[in-house]
Short mmCIF file of C-alpha atoms in Angstrom, two decimals:
data_model
loop_
_atom_site.label_atom_id
_atom_site.label_comp_id
_atom_site.label_asym_id
_atom_site.label_seq_id
_atom_site.Cartn_x
_atom_site.Cartn_y
_atom_site.Cartn_z
CA MET A 1366 -50.02 -23.18 45.71
CA ALA A 1367 -46.87 -23.85 43.83
CA SER A 1368 -44.77 -20.80 43.36
CA ARG A 1369 -44.44 -19.69 39.78
CA ALA A 1370 -40.99 -20.31 38.44
CA ARG A 1371 -39.17 -17.09 37.84
CA HIS A 1372 -37.05 -16.99 34.72
CA ARG A 1373 -34.13 -14.74 35.21
CA PRO A 1374 -32.22 -13.46 32.20
CA ARG A 1375 -29.02 -15.42 31.80
CA LEU A 1376 -25.94 -13.39 32.46
CA VAL A 1377 -23.65 -13.29 29.48
CA GLY A 1378 -20.21 -14.44 30.40
CA SER A 1379 -17.02 -13.30 28.79
CA GLU A 1380 -16.92 -16.29 26.42
CA ASP A 1381 -20.54 -15.75 25.37
CA HIS A 1382 -19.85 -12.06 24.86
CA ALA A 1383 -16.85 -12.87 22.73
CA GLU A 1384 -18.95 -15.22 20.60
CA ALA A 1385 -21.65 -12.58 20.20
CA VAL A 1386 -19.37 -9.67 19.40
CA ALA A 1387 -16.37 -11.19 17.65
CA PRO A 1388 -18.05 -12.04 14.31
CA ARG A 1389 -19.38 -8.49 13.97
CA SER A 1390 -16.03 -7.03 15.02
CA ARG A 1391 -14.13 -9.23 12.61
CA GLY A 1392 -16.55 -8.26 9.87
CA LEU A 1393 -16.00 -4.56 10.51
CA VAL A 1394 -12.21 -4.96 10.66
CA ASN A 1395 -12.30 -6.84 7.37
CA GLN A 1396 -14.42 -4.11 5.77
CA VAL A 1397 -11.99 -1.44 6.99
CA ASP A 1398 -9.06 -3.35 5.52
CA LEU A 1399 -10.88 -3.83 2.22
CA ALA A 1400 -11.90 -0.17 2.09
CA TYR A 1401 -8.31 0.85 2.84
CA GLU A 1402 -6.95 -1.40 0.08
CA ARG A 1403 -9.48 -0.14 -2.46
CA ILE A 1404 -8.71 3.52 -1.72
CA GLU A 1405 -4.98 2.81 -1.68
CA GLN A 1406 -5.18 1.20 -5.12
CA MET A 1407 -7.01 4.25 -6.47
CA LEU A 1408 -4.34 6.49 -4.95
CA VAL A 1409 -1.52 4.51 -6.56
CA ASN A 1410 -2.95 4.70 -10.08
CA CYS A 1411 -4.10 8.31 -9.55
CA GLN A 1412 -7.74 7.44 -10.12
CA LEU A 1413 -8.00 9.61 -7.04
CA GLU A 1414 -6.03 12.55 -8.38
CA PRO A 1415 -3.53 14.23 -6.04
CA GLY A 1416 -5.00 17.50 -4.80
CA ARG A 1417 -8.62 16.45 -5.38
CA PHE A 1418 -11.27 17.45 -2.82
CA MET A 1419 -14.08 14.99 -2.10
CA ALA A 1420 -17.13 14.79 0.11
CA MET A 1421 -17.03 11.71 2.32
CA GLN A 1422 -20.29 10.51 0.80
CA ASP A 1423 -18.81 10.69 -2.70
CA LEU A 1424 -15.88 8.57 -1.56
CA GLN A 1425 -18.28 6.04 -0.02
CA GLU A 1426 -20.22 5.77 -3.27
CA LEU A 1427 -17.04 5.47 -5.31
CA ILE A 1428 -15.61 2.52 -3.40
CA ARG A 1429 -19.03 1.11 -2.41
CA PHE A 1430 -18.49 0.80 1.31
CA GLY A 1431 -20.47 2.15 4.23
CA ARG A 1432 -19.70 5.20 6.32
CA THR A 1433 -17.92 3.54 9.25
CA PRO A 1434 -15.32 1.47 7.31
CA VAL A 1435 -14.63 4.41 4.98
CA LEU A 1436 -14.13 6.81 7.90
CA GLN A 1437 -11.71 4.43 9.57
CA ALA A 1438 -9.86 3.74 6.33
CA VAL A 1439 -9.55 7.48 5.67
CA SER A 1440 -8.25 7.97 9.21
CA ARG A 1441 -5.48 5.44 8.53
CA LEU A 1442 -4.64 7.03 5.18
CA ALA A 1443 -4.52 10.46 6.80
CA ALA A 1444 -2.04 9.08 9.36
CA ASP A 1445 -0.05 7.75 6.36
CA THR A 1446 0.01 11.36 4.99
CA LEU A 1447 -1.79 10.18 1.84
CA MET A 1448 -5.07 11.98 2.56
CA ILE A 1449 -5.97 15.18 4.42
CA VAL A 1450 -9.18 15.37 6.44
CA ARG A 1451 -10.91 18.72 6.06
CA PRO A 1452 -13.45 19.05 8.91
CA ARG A 1453 -16.93 19.86 7.60
CA HIS A 1454 -15.59 19.81 4.04
CA GLY A 1455 -14.68 16.16 3.47
CA VAL A 1456 -11.21 15.00 2.44
CA GLN A 1457 -8.43 15.99 0.10
CA ILE A 1458 -6.09 13.61 -1.67
CA ALA A 1459 -2.69 14.86 -0.56
CA PRO A 1460 -0.79 16.56 -3.43
CA ILE A 1461 2.49 14.92 -4.41
CA ASP A 1462 5.59 16.75 -3.21
CA LEU A 1463 8.45 15.18 -5.19
CA ALA A 1464 11.17 16.80 -3.08
CA ARG A 1465 9.61 15.53 0.13
CA GLU A 1466 9.01 12.04 -1.22
CA ARG A 1467 12.55 11.78 -2.54
CA SER A 1468 13.82 12.77 0.91
CA LEU A 1469 11.97 9.74 2.32
CA LEU A 1470 13.98 7.29 0.20
CA PRO A 1471 16.80 6.93 2.77
CA LEU A 1472 14.19 6.13 5.42
CA ARG A 1473 12.69 3.47 3.18
CA ARG A 1474 16.12 2.04 2.35
CA ASP A 1475 17.19 1.73 5.98
CA THR A 1476 13.85 0.30 7.14
CA GLU A 1477 13.69 -2.04 4.15
CA ARG A 1478 17.20 -3.35 4.86
CA PHE A 1479 16.19 -4.08 8.45
CA VAL A 1480 13.05 -5.94 7.32
CA ILE A 1481 14.78 -7.82 4.50
CA ARG A 1482 17.45 -9.13 6.87
CA LEU A 1483 14.76 -10.40 9.25
CA ALA A 1484 12.77 -11.94 6.40
CA ALA A 1485 15.82 -13.80 5.08
CA GLU A 1486 16.58 -15.13 8.56
CA ARG A 1487 13.02 -15.90 9.75
CA SER A 1488 10.99 -16.89 6.69
CA GLY A 1489 9.41 -20.33 6.85
CA PRO A 1490 9.09 -22.95 4.07
CA SER A 1491 5.58 -21.82 3.09
CA GLN A 1492 6.66 -18.17 2.82
CA ARG A 1493 9.72 -19.09 0.76
CA ASN A 1494 7.51 -21.13 -1.58
CA GLN A 1495 5.24 -18.11 -2.00
CA MET A 1496 8.29 -15.98 -2.87
CA LEU A 1497 9.29 -18.47 -5.56
CA HIS A 1498 5.73 -18.37 -6.92
CA LEU A 1499 5.82 -14.56 -7.12
CA MET A 1500 9.17 -14.79 -8.93
CA ARG A 1501 7.56 -17.04 -11.54
CA LEU A 1502 4.68 -14.57 -11.96
CA LEU A 1503 7.11 -11.72 -12.56
CA ARG A 1504 9.17 -13.72 -15.05
CA GLN A 1505 6.19 -14.72 -17.19
CA GLN A 1506 6.11 -12.54 -20.32
CA PRO A 1507 7.53 -9.41 -18.69
CA GLU A 1508 7.25 -7.49 -21.95
CA ASN A 1509 3.44 -7.81 -21.74
CA MET A 1510 3.06 -6.90 -18.07
CA SER A 1511 1.29 -3.60 -17.45
CA ILE A 1512 2.21 -1.31 -14.57
CA ASN A 1513 -1.17 -2.01 -12.95
CA LYS A 1514 -0.61 -5.78 -13.02
CA PHE A 1515 2.93 -5.29 -11.76
CA ASN A 1516 1.70 -3.20 -8.84
CA VAL A 1517 -0.69 -5.98 -7.79
CA VAL A 1518 2.24 -8.41 -7.58
CA ASP A 1519 4.46 -5.77 -5.99
CA ARG A 1520 1.93 -5.25 -3.21
CA LYS A 1521 1.88 -9.00 -2.53
CA VAL A 1522 5.68 -9.03 -2.42
CA ASP A 1523 5.70 -6.24 0.16
CA GLN A 1524 3.06 -7.93 2.30
CA LEU A 1525 4.83 -11.29 2.17
CA ILE A 1526 8.23 -9.92 3.14
CA ILE A 1527 6.79 -7.93 6.04
CA ALA A 1528 4.96 -11.06 7.23
CA ALA A 1529 8.13 -13.13 6.91
CA ALA A 1530 10.08 -10.58 8.95
CA SER A 1531 7.59 -11.13 11.78
CA GLU A 1532 8.08 -7.67 13.29
CA PRO A 1533 4.70 -5.88 13.32
CA TYR A 1534 6.19 -2.57 14.46
CA VAL A 1535 7.80 -1.82 11.11
CA GLU A 1536 4.64 -2.37 9.07
CA HIS A 1537 3.25 1.01 10.12
CA THR A 1538 6.36 2.68 8.71
CA LEU A 1539 6.84 0.66 5.55
CA ARG A 1540 3.22 0.32 4.39
CA PRO A 1541 2.70 4.02 3.54
CA LEU A 1542 6.22 4.28 2.10
CA HIS A 1543 5.47 1.39 -0.24
CA THR A 1544 2.28 3.14 -1.36
CA ILE A 1545 4.07 6.44 -1.94
CA PHE A 1546 6.79 4.89 -4.10
CA ARG A 1547 4.42 2.53 -5.89
CA ARG A 1548 2.59 5.67 -7.07
CA ILE A 1549 5.91 7.22 -8.14
CA GLY A 1550 6.57 4.11 -10.23
CA TRP A 1551 3.08 4.34 -11.74
CA LEU A 1552 3.61 8.00 -12.70
CA HIS A 1553 7.02 7.25 -14.18
CA HIS A 1554 5.93 4.27 -16.29
CA THR A 1555 2.62 5.84 -17.33
CA HIS A 1556 3.62 9.42 -18.13
CA ILE A 1557 7.39 9.39 -18.67
CA ALA A 1558 8.68 5.99 -19.80
CA HIS A 1559 6.22 5.62 -22.68
CA GLY A 1560 6.62 2.32 -24.51
CA GLN A 1561 9.27 1.01 -22.15
CA ASN A 1562 8.61 -2.29 -20.47
CA LEU A 1563 9.04 -3.01 -16.77
CA GLN A 1564 12.12 -5.20 -17.15
CA GLN A 1565 14.33 -3.24 -14.75
CA SER A 1566 11.62 -3.11 -12.07
CA ILE A 1567 10.98 -6.82 -12.51
CA ASP A 1568 14.69 -7.68 -12.37
CA CYS A 1569 15.10 -5.76 -9.11
CA HIS A 1570 12.19 -7.58 -7.47
CA VAL A 1571 13.19 -11.00 -8.77
CA ALA A 1572 16.72 -10.56 -7.40
CA LEU A 1573 15.30 -9.52 -4.04
CA LEU A 1574 12.87 -12.43 -3.81
CA ASP A 1575 15.50 -14.94 -4.91
CA ALA A 1576 17.98 -13.76 -2.28
CA VAL A 1577 15.43 -13.76 0.56
CA ALA A 1578 13.96 -17.15 -0.43
CA ASN A 1579 17.46 -18.66 -0.40
CA ARG A 1580 18.47 -16.84 2.79
CA HIS A 1581 21.35 -14.98 1.16
CA VAL A 1582 21.32 -11.95 3.43
CA ASN A 1583 24.10 -9.96 1.76
CA LYS A 1584 22.63 -10.50 -1.71
CA ALA A 1585 19.22 -9.46 -0.40
CA LEU A 1586 20.62 -6.24 1.06
CA ALA A 1587 22.41 -5.49 -2.22
CA ALA A 1588 19.13 -6.06 -4.08
CA VAL A 1589 17.41 -3.54 -1.79
CA ASP A 1590 20.10 -0.96 -2.56
CA ASP A 1591 19.68 -1.58 -6.31
CA LEU A 1592 15.91 -1.19 -6.05
CA ILE A 1593 16.14 2.06 -4.09
CA GLY A 1594 18.73 3.37 -6.55
CA PHE A 1595 16.38 2.63 -9.44
CA VAL A 1596 13.50 4.44 -7.72
CA ASP A 1597 15.78 7.40 -7.01
CA SER A 1598 16.63 7.63 -10.72
CA MET A 1599 12.92 8.05 -11.51
CA PHE A 1600 12.87 11.32 -9.58
CA ASP A 1601 15.58 12.81 -11.81
CA VAL A 1602 13.23 12.53 -14.79
CA LEU A 1603 9.96 13.26 -12.98
CA GLU A 1604 11.25 16.51 -11.48
CA HIS A 1605 12.03 17.87 -14.96
CA GLU A 1606 9.37 16.35 -17.19
CA ILE A 1607 6.17 15.59 -15.26
CA ASP A 1608 3.18 17.88 -15.76
CA PRO A 1609 2.72 19.66 -12.39
CA SER A 1610 -1.06 19.21 -12.63
CA LEU A 1611 -0.51 15.45 -12.30
CA LEU A 1612 1.02 16.12 -8.88
CA ASP A 1613 -1.74 18.52 -7.83
CA CYS A 1614 -4.87 18.57 -9.99
CA SER A 1615 -5.88 22.00 -8.65
CA LEU A 1616 -3.01 23.49 -10.69
CA ALA A 1617 -4.82 22.59 -13.89
CA TYR A 1618 -7.26 25.41 -13.24
CA LEU A 1619 -4.38 27.89 -13.23
CA ASP A 1620 -3.42 27.08 -16.81
CA PRO A 1621 -4.64 29.96 -19.01
CA HIS A 1622 -4.91 27.57 -21.93
#
């Protein structure tokens, strides 16, 4: 009697395992990145008010992502000091401490100068073409550009220059600093500089992109110093004129009026 063939389960090799797991892993990583970007955007324009407490489920519903990508995105933002995880209570949007954030400007300047030098030296033709494209976007009708539209371009500028520098280590330092100071710019242009266009911000970024795209290192470094100086000048006004409840929404409840 012929023996019945025995079908053994096929062992999954490393390549098969990679094929089976990688798409799901890539999908999760992409969702985490998207969740992070969506929350970051809401932090920059203060749609998520500084000082606000939120249940994790409320945050999930707000940005329309599942629990796992939101948890991981929040973990990254907490490491960036932009959110505070409150065990068993959810999360808090970190209040804005103007003195602390102003003290971080020298760190941003020094790190930015390091990255800008690398970007000017290492950028490839495609990256330089992208820089020229972003310059054209910034130059188109600057008087009609809103701070929200500017911040979208500004974020692309930051990402492009970090990519051109080709030094992954610095991204973890610069990324949260860019978010912090992008929010400072939003507060300044939205609540202080009423009616003023973004010409000075645009000029600073155009000069920076032009110098990096043309590999003029010294001009690029000078453009960084000009940009940081402009951001520093915003603090002079914000420290005296901004409503404190915009820096920490919980203070609004202390107003007797």
